[in-house]
PDB file of C-alpha atoms in Angstrom:
ATOM      1  CA  MET J   1       0.020   0.011   0.015  1.00  0.00           C
ATOM      2  CA  SER J   2       1.571   3.289  -1.066  1.00  0.00           C
ATOM      3  CA  TYR J   3       0.836   6.599   0.669  1.00  0.00           C
ATOM      4  CA  PRO J   4      -0.428   9.531  -1.227  1.00  0.00           C
ATOM      5  CA  PRO J   5       2.104  12.262  -1.776  1.00  0.00           C
ATOM      6  CA  PRO J   6       2.271  15.073   0.728  1.00  0.00           C
ATOM      7  CA  PRO J   7       0.352  18.173  -0.393  1.00  0.00           C
ATOM      8  CA  ARG J   8       2.489  20.880  -2.084  1.00  0.00           C
ATOM      9  CA  VAL J   9       3.256  23.587   0.536  1.00  0.00           C
ATOM     10  CA  PRO J  10       3.708  26.810  -1.202  1.00  0.00           C
ATOM     11  CA  SER J  11       6.808  28.672  -0.412  1.00  0.00           C
ATOM     12  CA  GLY J  12       6.635  32.166   1.249  1.00  0.00           C
ATOM     13  CA  PRO J  13       4.032  33.388   3.576  1.00  0.00           C
ATOM     14  CA  ARG J  14       0.411  32.312   3.562  1.00  0.00           C
ATOM     15  CA  ARG J  15      -2.614  34.577   2.638  1.00  0.00           C
ATOM     16  CA  ARG J  16      -3.814  34.675   6.281  1.00  0.00           C
ATOM     17  CA  SER J  17      -0.478  35.616   7.705  1.00  0.00           C
ATOM     18  CA  LEU J  18      -0.249  38.387   5.294  1.00  0.00           C
ATOM     19  CA  LEU J  19      -3.759  39.628   6.009  1.00  0.00           C
ATOM     20  CA  ALA J  20      -2.974  39.494   9.829  1.00  0.00           C
ATOM     21  CA  SER J  21       0.129  41.397   9.197  1.00  0.00           C
ATOM     22  CA  VAL J  22      -1.492  44.082   7.088  1.00  0.00           C
ATOM     23  CA  ALA J  23      -4.336  44.538   9.607  1.00  0.00           C
ATOM     24  CA  GLY J  24      -1.884  44.707  12.496  1.00  0.00           C
ATOM     25  CA  GLY J  25       0.207  47.300  10.902  1.00  0.00           C
ATOM     26  CA  VAL J  26      -2.775  49.407  10.085  1.00  0.00           C
ATOM     27  CA  LEU J  27      -3.926  49.267  13.523  1.00  0.00           C
ATOM     28  CA  LEU J  28      -0.597  50.376  15.033  1.00  0.00           C
ATOM     29  CA  THR J  29       0.061  52.892  12.625  1.00  0.00           C
ATOM     30  CA  GLY J  30      -3.451  54.459  13.406  1.00  0.00           C
ATOM     31  CA  CYS J  31      -2.592  54.336  17.122  1.00  0.00           C
ATOM     32  CA  SER J  32       0.801  56.040  16.814  1.00  0.00           C
ATOM     33  CA  THR J  33      -0.302  59.122  14.796  1.00  0.00           C
ATOM     34  CA  GLY J  34      -0.272  62.492  16.479  1.00  0.00           C
ATOM     35  CA  ALA J  35      -3.845  63.024  15.597  1.00  0.00           C
ATOM     36  CA  GLY J  36      -5.194  60.304  17.908  1.00  0.00           C
ATOM     37  CA  SER J  37      -2.706  60.895  20.848  1.00  0.00           C
ATOM     38  CA  GLY J  38      -4.069  64.118  22.080  1.00  0.00           C
ATOM     39  CA  GLU J  39      -0.592  65.737  21.583  1.00  0.00           C
ATOM     40  CA  GLU J  40      -1.784  68.071  18.625  1.00  0.00           C
ATOM     41  CA  GLY J  41      -4.638  70.414  19.007  1.00  0.00           C
ATOM     42  CA  THR J  42      -6.555  72.029  16.125  1.00  0.00           C
ATOM     43  CA  ALA J  43      -4.615  73.847  13.290  1.00  0.00           C
ATOM     44  CA  GLY J  44      -2.726  76.756  14.760  1.00  0.00           C
ATOM     45  CA  SER J  45      -3.142  76.038  18.495  1.00  0.00           C
ATOM     46  CA  PRO J  46      -0.151  74.809  20.558  1.00  0.00           C
ATOM     47  CA  SER J  47      -0.068  70.947  21.439  1.00  0.00           C
ATOM     48  CA  VAL J  48      -1.125  69.814  24.965  1.00  0.00           C
ATOM     49  CA  VAL J  49       2.407  69.150  25.631  1.00  0.00           C
ATOM     50  CA  GLU J  50       3.513  72.659  24.875  1.00  0.00           C
ATOM     51  CA  ARG J  51       0.528  74.094  26.894  1.00  0.00           C
ATOM     52  CA  VAL J  52       1.402  71.963  29.824  1.00  0.00           C
ATOM     53  CA  ARG J  53       5.145  72.805  29.662  1.00  0.00           C
ATOM     54  CA  ALA J  54       4.321  76.591  29.492  1.00  0.00           C
ATOM     55  CA  ARG J  55       1.874  76.333  32.397  1.00  0.00           C
ATOM     56  CA  ALA J  56       4.542  74.438  34.440  1.00  0.00           C
ATOM     57  CA  ALA J  57       7.019  77.081  33.773  1.00  0.00           C
ATOM     58  CA  ARG J  58       4.807  79.875  34.782  1.00  0.00           C
ATOM     59  CA  ASP J  59       3.901  78.093  37.790  1.00  0.00           C
ATOM     60  CA  SER J  60       7.548  77.520  38.833  1.00  0.00           C
ATOM     61  CA  ARG J  61       8.165  81.197  38.019  1.00  0.00           C
ATOM     62  CA  GLY J  62       5.286  82.123  40.281  1.00  0.00           C
ATOM     63  CA  ILE J  63       6.470  79.987  43.275  1.00  0.00           C
ATOM     64  CA  VAL J  64      10.037  81.776  42.750  1.00  0.00           C
ATOM     65  CA  GLU J  65       8.393  85.196  43.033  1.00  0.00           C
ATOM     66  CA  ARG J  66       6.593  83.850  46.303  1.00  0.00           C
ATOM     67  CA  TYR J  67      10.003  82.961  47.705  1.00  0.00           C
ATOM     68  CA  ASP J  68      11.449  86.245  46.729  1.00  0.00           C
ATOM     69  CA  ALA J  69       8.662  88.181  48.426  1.00  0.00           C
ATOM     70  CA  VAL J  70       9.179  86.104  51.548  1.00  0.00           C
ATOM     71  CA  LEU J  71      13.002  86.788  51.219  1.00  0.00           C
ATOM     72  CA  ALA J  72      12.439  90.473  50.909  1.00  0.00           C
ATOM     73  CA  ALA J  73      10.214  90.766  53.777  1.00  0.00           C
ATOM     74  CA  PHE J  74      12.196  88.276  56.161  1.00  0.00           C
ATOM     75  CA  PRO J  75      15.995  88.111  55.112  1.00  0.00           C
ATOM     76  CA  THR J  76      16.663  86.167  58.127  1.00  0.00           C
ATOM     77  CA  LEU J  77      15.132  83.190  56.332  1.00  0.00           C
ATOM     78  CA  ALA J  78      17.601  83.236  53.576  1.00  0.00           C
ATOM     79  CA  GLU J  79      19.593  80.327  54.762  1.00  0.00           C
ATOM     80  CA  ARG J  80      16.628  78.219  55.111  1.00  0.00           C
ATOM     81  CA  VAL J  81      14.295  79.378  52.052  1.00  0.00           C
ATOM     82  CA  GLY J  82      17.214  80.321  49.735  1.00  0.00           C
ATOM     83  CA  PRO J  83      18.118  76.977  48.612  1.00  0.00           C
ATOM     84  CA  LEU J  84      14.321  76.048  48.099  1.00  0.00           C
ATOM     85  CA  ARG J  85      14.225  79.083  45.829  1.00  0.00           C
ATOM     86  CA  ALA J  86      17.054  78.338  43.808  1.00  0.00           C
ATOM     87  CA  GLU J  87      15.593  74.677  43.252  1.00  0.00           C
ATOM     88  CA  ALA J  88      12.404  76.357  42.105  1.00  0.00           C
ATOM     89  CA  ALA J  89      14.108  78.310  39.640  1.00  0.00           C
ATOM     90  CA  ARG J  90      15.940  75.445  38.178  1.00  0.00           C
ATOM     91  CA  HIS J  91      12.554  73.773  38.046  1.00  0.00           C
ATOM     92  CA  ALA J  92      11.305  76.720  35.807  1.00  0.00           C
ATOM     93  CA  ALA J  93      14.421  76.507  33.654  1.00  0.00           C
ATOM     94  CA  ALA J  94      13.860  72.801  33.209  1.00  0.00           C
ATOM     95  CA  PHE J  95      10.439  73.700  31.917  1.00  0.00           C
ATOM     96  CA  GLY J  96      12.081  76.326  29.578  1.00  0.00           C
ATOM     97  CA  GLU J  97      11.297  79.603  31.508  1.00  0.00           C
ATOM     98  CA  THR J  98      14.258  81.541  32.814  1.00  0.00           C
ATOM     99  CA  ALA J  99      13.202  82.622  36.358  1.00  0.00           C
ATOM    100  CA  PRO J 100      14.300  86.198  37.566  1.00  0.00           C
ATOM    101  CA  LYS J 101      17.385  86.413  39.450  1.00  0.00           C
ATOM    102  CA  ALA J 102      16.963  86.921  43.344  1.00  0.00           C
ATOM    103  CA  SER J 103      16.275  90.553  43.086  1.00  0.00           C
ATOM    104  CA  PRO J 104      12.935  91.267  44.744  1.00  0.00           C
ATOM    105  CA  SER J 105      11.870  94.564  45.340  1.00  0.00           C
ATOM    106  CA  PRO J 106      13.570  96.081  48.493  1.00  0.00           C
ATOM    107  CA  SER J 107      10.446  97.883  49.632  1.00  0.00           C
ATOM    108  CA  VAL J 108       8.330  94.893  50.217  1.00  0.00           C
ATOM    109  CA  THR J 109       7.283  94.953  53.927  1.00  0.00           C
ATOM    110  CA  PRO J 110       6.214  92.135  56.160  1.00  0.00           C
ATOM    111  CA  SER J 111       2.625  93.096  55.683  1.00  0.00           C
ATOM    112  CA  GLY J 112       3.196  92.094  52.058  1.00  0.00           C
ATOM    113  CA  THR J 113       2.758  95.560  50.402  1.00  0.00           C
ATOM    114  CA  PRO J 114       5.560  97.612  48.872  1.00  0.00           C
ATOM    115  CA  GLY J 115       5.974 100.981  50.772  1.00  0.00           C
ATOM    116  CA  GLY J 116       2.762 100.476  52.648  1.00  0.00           C
ATOM    117  CA  ALA J 117       0.496 100.332  49.385  1.00  0.00           C
ATOM    118  CA  SER J 118      -2.684  98.376  49.587  1.00  0.00           C
ATOM    119  CA  PRO J 119      -2.503  94.983  47.721  1.00  0.00           C
ATOM    120  CA  SER J 120      -5.098  96.212  45.058  1.00  0.00           C
ATOM    121  CA  SER J 121      -2.954  99.129  44.274  1.00  0.00           C
ATOM    122  CA  LEU J 122       0.023  96.902  43.300  1.00  0.00           C
ATOM    123  CA  PRO J 123       0.719  96.608  39.410  1.00  0.00           C
ATOM    124  CA  SER J 124      -0.197  92.918  39.711  1.00  0.00           C
ATOM    125  CA  ALA J 125      -2.040  91.808  42.683  1.00  0.00           C
ATOM    126  CA  SER J 126      -0.676  88.251  42.527  1.00  0.00           C
ATOM    127  CA  PRO J 127      -0.630  86.145  45.596  1.00  0.00           C
ATOM    128  CA  SER J 128       3.159  86.283  45.752  1.00  0.00           C
ATOM    129  CA  ALA J 129       2.747  90.054  46.606  1.00  0.00           C
ATOM    130  CA  VAL J 130       1.149  89.291  49.880  1.00  0.00           C
ATOM    131  CA  VAL J 131       3.434  88.121  52.616  1.00  0.00           C
ATOM    132  CA  PRO J 132       1.864  87.333  56.226  1.00  0.00           C
ATOM    133  CA  ALA J 133       3.273  89.428  59.085  1.00  0.00           C
ATOM    134  CA  THR J 134       5.230  86.616  60.974  1.00  0.00           C
ATOM    135  CA  GLU J 135       7.994  84.322  59.561  1.00  0.00           C
ATOM    136  CA  LYS J 136       6.091  81.314  60.748  1.00  0.00           C
ATOM    137  CA  ASP J 137       2.838  82.363  58.798  1.00  0.00           C
ATOM    138  CA  ALA J 138       5.035  83.255  55.692  1.00  0.00           C
ATOM    139  CA  LEU J 139       6.730  79.718  55.767  1.00  0.00           C
ATOM    140  CA  ALA J 140       3.303  78.080  56.174  1.00  0.00           C
ATOM    141  CA  GLN J 141       1.901  80.077  53.243  1.00  0.00           C
ATOM    142  CA  LEU J 142       5.089  78.909  51.033  1.00  0.00           C
ATOM    143  CA  ALA J 143       4.457  75.358  52.074  1.00  0.00           C
ATOM    144  CA  ALA J 144       0.624  75.466  51.187  1.00  0.00           C
ATOM    145  CA  ALA J 145       1.692  76.949  47.845  1.00  0.00           C
ATOM    146  CA  GLU J 146       4.304  74.220  47.314  1.00  0.00           C
ATOM    147  CA  ARG J 147       1.774  71.504  48.230  1.00  0.00           C
ATOM    148  CA  GLU J 148      -1.033  72.880  46.026  1.00  0.00           C
ATOM    149  CA  LEU J 149       1.436  73.246  43.178  1.00  0.00           C
ATOM    150  CA  ALA J 150       2.702  69.610  43.513  1.00  0.00           C
ATOM    151  CA  ASP J 151      -0.751  68.151  43.733  1.00  0.00           C
ATOM    152  CA  ARG J 152      -1.759  69.833  40.435  1.00  0.00           C
ATOM    153  CA  ARG J 153       1.498  68.750  38.751  1.00  0.00           C
ATOM    154  CA  ALA J 154       0.859  65.112  39.793  1.00  0.00           C
ATOM    155  CA  LYS J 155      -2.661  65.260  38.391  1.00  0.00           C
ATOM    156  CA  THR J 156      -1.368  66.866  35.178  1.00  0.00           C
ATOM    157  CA  LEU J 157       1.415  64.264  34.394  1.00  0.00           C
ATOM    158  CA  LEU J 158      -1.400  61.846  33.717  1.00  0.00           C
ATOM    159  CA  ASP J 159      -2.294  63.710  30.623  1.00  0.00           C
ATOM    160  CA  VAL J 160       1.179  64.103  29.028  1.00  0.00           C
ATOM    161  CA  PRO J 161       3.489  61.632  27.600  1.00  0.00           C
ATOM    162  CA  GLY J 162       7.033  60.336  28.232  1.00  0.00           C
ATOM    163  CA  GLU J 163       9.674  62.811  29.159  1.00  0.00           C
ATOM    164  CA  LEU J 164       7.276  65.696  30.263  1.00  0.00           C
ATOM    165  CA  ALA J 165       5.364  63.335  32.570  1.00  0.00           C
ATOM    166  CA  ARG J 166       8.713  62.313  34.101  1.00  0.00           C
ATOM    167  CA  LEU J 167       9.720  65.913  34.557  1.00  0.00           C
ATOM    168  CA  LEU J 168       6.350  66.635  36.197  1.00  0.00           C
ATOM    169  CA  ALA J 169       6.578  63.868  38.506  1.00  0.00           C
ATOM    170  CA  SER J 170      10.099  64.782  39.566  1.00  0.00           C
ATOM    171  CA  VAL J 171       9.280  68.368  40.038  1.00  0.00           C
ATOM    172  CA  ALA J 172       6.010  67.586  41.934  1.00  0.00           C
ATOM    173  CA  ALA J 173       8.027  65.237  44.290  1.00  0.00           C
ATOM    174  CA  ALA J 174      10.461  68.022  44.747  1.00  0.00           C
ATOM    175  CA  GLY J 175       7.674  70.463  45.567  1.00  0.00           C
ATOM    176  CA  ALA J 176       6.122  68.064  48.006  1.00  0.00           C
ATOM    177  CA  ALA J 177       9.692  67.947  49.825  1.00  0.00           C
ATOM    178  CA  HIS J 178       9.788  71.510  49.885  1.00  0.00           C
ATOM    179  CA  ALA J 179       6.401  71.776  51.678  1.00  0.00           C
ATOM    180  CA  TYR J 180       7.657  69.237  54.159  1.00  0.00           C
ATOM    181  CA  LEU J 181      10.967  71.125  54.711  1.00  0.00           C
ATOM    182  CA  LEU J 182       9.131  74.402  55.111  1.00  0.00           C
ATOM    183  CA  THR J 183       6.767  73.037  57.783  1.00  0.00           C
ATOM    184  CA  GLU J 184       9.045  70.524  59.584  1.00  0.00           C
ATOM    185  CA  GLY J 185      11.854  73.228  60.182  1.00  0.00           C
ATOM    186  CA  SER J 186       9.402  75.362  62.166  1.00  0.00           C
ATOM    187  CA  ARG J 187       8.460  72.551  64.639  1.00  0.00           C
TER     188      ARG J 187
END
């Protein structure tokens, strides 16, 4: 009894393999384009990444201004607050912002107003312009600002990809550490 010859197996990929490969390639390509990833907005608007980076830079600059106001009102805190201010300035630089040098207005008083002016008469009535009357309250206000900013950054990092998410996470952790250092040193 003889066995039938084996069926002829064509060389090269089979039709099913080709179809599966093409379909998989289309799916992967569709998932990796900028339009579906949320990184690009509408025509002419900045991408989500650019907006988040710009916001983070502004926030870092704002916290540097808060440190400057506290340092102007309470120069005795320079040894304790100065390194944290320098770190916040480096955060601003990491996001692409150049933070101002430590040259706050010399006429800022512990009440938080330059030359005794009311906060509403300041050029920009920003939260950094108002400094509490005591060192302890000023440190508590800085700690609260750092904590709030760290929390906001931690939430934002979920909306951005890769490197920016890692940078936001790192800076948020540093901000939380700053808040801790500002509150624990007063105990």
